[in-house]
Coordinates of C-alpha atoms in Angstrom, one line a residue:
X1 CA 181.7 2.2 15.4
X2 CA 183.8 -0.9 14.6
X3 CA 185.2 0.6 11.5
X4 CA 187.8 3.8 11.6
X5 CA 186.6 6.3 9.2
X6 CA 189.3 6.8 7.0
X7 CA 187.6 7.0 3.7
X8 CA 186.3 10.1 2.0
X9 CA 183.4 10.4 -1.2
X10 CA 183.3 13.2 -3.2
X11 CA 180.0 13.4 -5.4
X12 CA 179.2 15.9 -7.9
X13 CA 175.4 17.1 -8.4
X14 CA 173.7 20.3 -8.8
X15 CA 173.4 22.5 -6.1
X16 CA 169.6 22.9 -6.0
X17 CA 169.0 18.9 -6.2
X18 CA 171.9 19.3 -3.0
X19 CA 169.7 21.5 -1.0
X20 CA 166.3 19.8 -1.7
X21 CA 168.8 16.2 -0.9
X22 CA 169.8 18.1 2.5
X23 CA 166.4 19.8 3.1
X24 CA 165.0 16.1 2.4
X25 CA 167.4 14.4 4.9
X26 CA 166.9 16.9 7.9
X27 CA 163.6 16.1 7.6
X28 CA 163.8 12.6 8.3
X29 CA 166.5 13.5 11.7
X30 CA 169.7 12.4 9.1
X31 CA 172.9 14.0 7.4
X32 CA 174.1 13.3 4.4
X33 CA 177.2 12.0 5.6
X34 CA 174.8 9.3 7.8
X35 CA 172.7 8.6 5.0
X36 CA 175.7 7.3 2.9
X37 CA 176.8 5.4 5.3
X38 CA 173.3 4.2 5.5
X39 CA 173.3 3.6 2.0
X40 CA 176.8 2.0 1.8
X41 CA 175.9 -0.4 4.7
X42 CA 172.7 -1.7 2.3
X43 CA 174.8 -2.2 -0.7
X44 CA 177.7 -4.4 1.7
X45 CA 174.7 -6.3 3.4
X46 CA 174.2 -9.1 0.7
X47 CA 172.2 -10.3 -1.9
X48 CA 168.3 -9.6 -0.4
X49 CA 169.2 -6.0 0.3
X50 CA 170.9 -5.7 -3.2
X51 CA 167.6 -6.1 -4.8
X52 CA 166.0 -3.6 -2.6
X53 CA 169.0 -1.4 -3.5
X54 CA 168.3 -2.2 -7.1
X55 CA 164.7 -1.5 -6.8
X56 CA 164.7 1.6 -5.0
X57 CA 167.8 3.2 -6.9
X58 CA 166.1 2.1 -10.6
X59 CA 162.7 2.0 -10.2
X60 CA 162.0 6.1 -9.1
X61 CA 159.7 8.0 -11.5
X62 CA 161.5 10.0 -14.2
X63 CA 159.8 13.3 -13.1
X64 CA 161.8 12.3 -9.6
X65 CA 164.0 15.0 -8.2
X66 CA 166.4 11.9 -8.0
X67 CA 166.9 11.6 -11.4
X68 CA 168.0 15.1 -11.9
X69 CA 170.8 15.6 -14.3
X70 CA 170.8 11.7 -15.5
X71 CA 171.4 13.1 -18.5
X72 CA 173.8 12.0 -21.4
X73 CA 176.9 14.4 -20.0
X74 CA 175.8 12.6 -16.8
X75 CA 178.9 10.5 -15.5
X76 CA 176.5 8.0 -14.3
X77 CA 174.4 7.6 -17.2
X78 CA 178.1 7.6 -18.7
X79 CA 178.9 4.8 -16.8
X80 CA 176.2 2.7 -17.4
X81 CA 176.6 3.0 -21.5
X82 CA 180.8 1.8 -20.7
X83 CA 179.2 -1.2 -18.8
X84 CA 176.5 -1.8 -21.3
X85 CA 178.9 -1.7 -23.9
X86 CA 181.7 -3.6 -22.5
X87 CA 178.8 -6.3 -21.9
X88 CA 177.8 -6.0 -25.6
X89 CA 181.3 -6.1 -27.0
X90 CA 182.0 -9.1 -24.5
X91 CA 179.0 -10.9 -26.0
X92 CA 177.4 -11.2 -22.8
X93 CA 173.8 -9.9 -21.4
X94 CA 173.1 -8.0 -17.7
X95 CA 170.0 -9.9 -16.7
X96 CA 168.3 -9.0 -13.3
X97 CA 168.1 -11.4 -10.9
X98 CA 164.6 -12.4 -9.7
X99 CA 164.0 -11.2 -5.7
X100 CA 164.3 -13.2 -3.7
X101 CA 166.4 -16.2 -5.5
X102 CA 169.5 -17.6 -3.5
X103 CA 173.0 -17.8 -4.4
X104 CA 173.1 -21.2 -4.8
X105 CA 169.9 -21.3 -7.3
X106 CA 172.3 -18.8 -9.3
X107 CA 175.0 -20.6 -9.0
X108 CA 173.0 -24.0 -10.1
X109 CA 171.3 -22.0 -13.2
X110 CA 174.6 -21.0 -14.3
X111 CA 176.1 -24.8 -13.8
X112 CA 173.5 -25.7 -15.9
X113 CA 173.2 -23.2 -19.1
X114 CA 177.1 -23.9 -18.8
X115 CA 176.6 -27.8 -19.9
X116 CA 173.7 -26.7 -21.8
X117 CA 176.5 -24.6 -24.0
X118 CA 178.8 -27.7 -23.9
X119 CA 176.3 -29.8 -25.2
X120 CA 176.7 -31.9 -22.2
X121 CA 173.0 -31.1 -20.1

């Protein structure tokens, strides 16, 4: 492994959805520790994975034993309304990025809407 382990997570969830998570990843030949590192390694990989990632974190049904405890007293769900509202005080909007579309056909589009603005597109 190229990287020293050196950093620790601490997550907080309910102890059943922990021993179905556990129960889940034994299943499948993994720990928990190996699946966030699995998990962590996706999200550092770039762009196309971070859609995947989007996908496959957002998209679960809501009867999903993932989405146990997303509640409002949820510090996830807590997190999101900060962001959303930090956006919204900020005047700005998230928008989801299309799969699929390259950096640099971001990068262009926001050129653009940013001369657009200026009056100079």
């Amino acid at each position: 492994m190229a990287d020293t382990l050196g950093a620790q997570l601490n997550v907080r969830m309910g102890t059943a959805l922990k021993e179905r998570g556990d129960a889940g990843l034994a299943s499948i030949g993994l720990t928990a520790s190996e699946a966030v590192r699995a998990l962590w390694e996706l999200a550092s990989s770039g762009a196309q994975n971070l859609a995947a990632l989007q996908r496959l974190l957002t998209d679960a049904p809501a009867s999903s034993p993932r989405r146990e405890g997303l509640d409002a007293g949820d510090p996830i769900s807590e997190g999101k309304g900060l962001y959303a509202a930090a956006l919204s005080q900020l005047g700005l909007e998230a928008t989801p990025v299309a799969v699929g579309v390259s950096d640099r056909d971001l990068l262009q589009d926001a050129l653009l809407e940013r001369l657009d603005e200026k009056g100079l597109a």
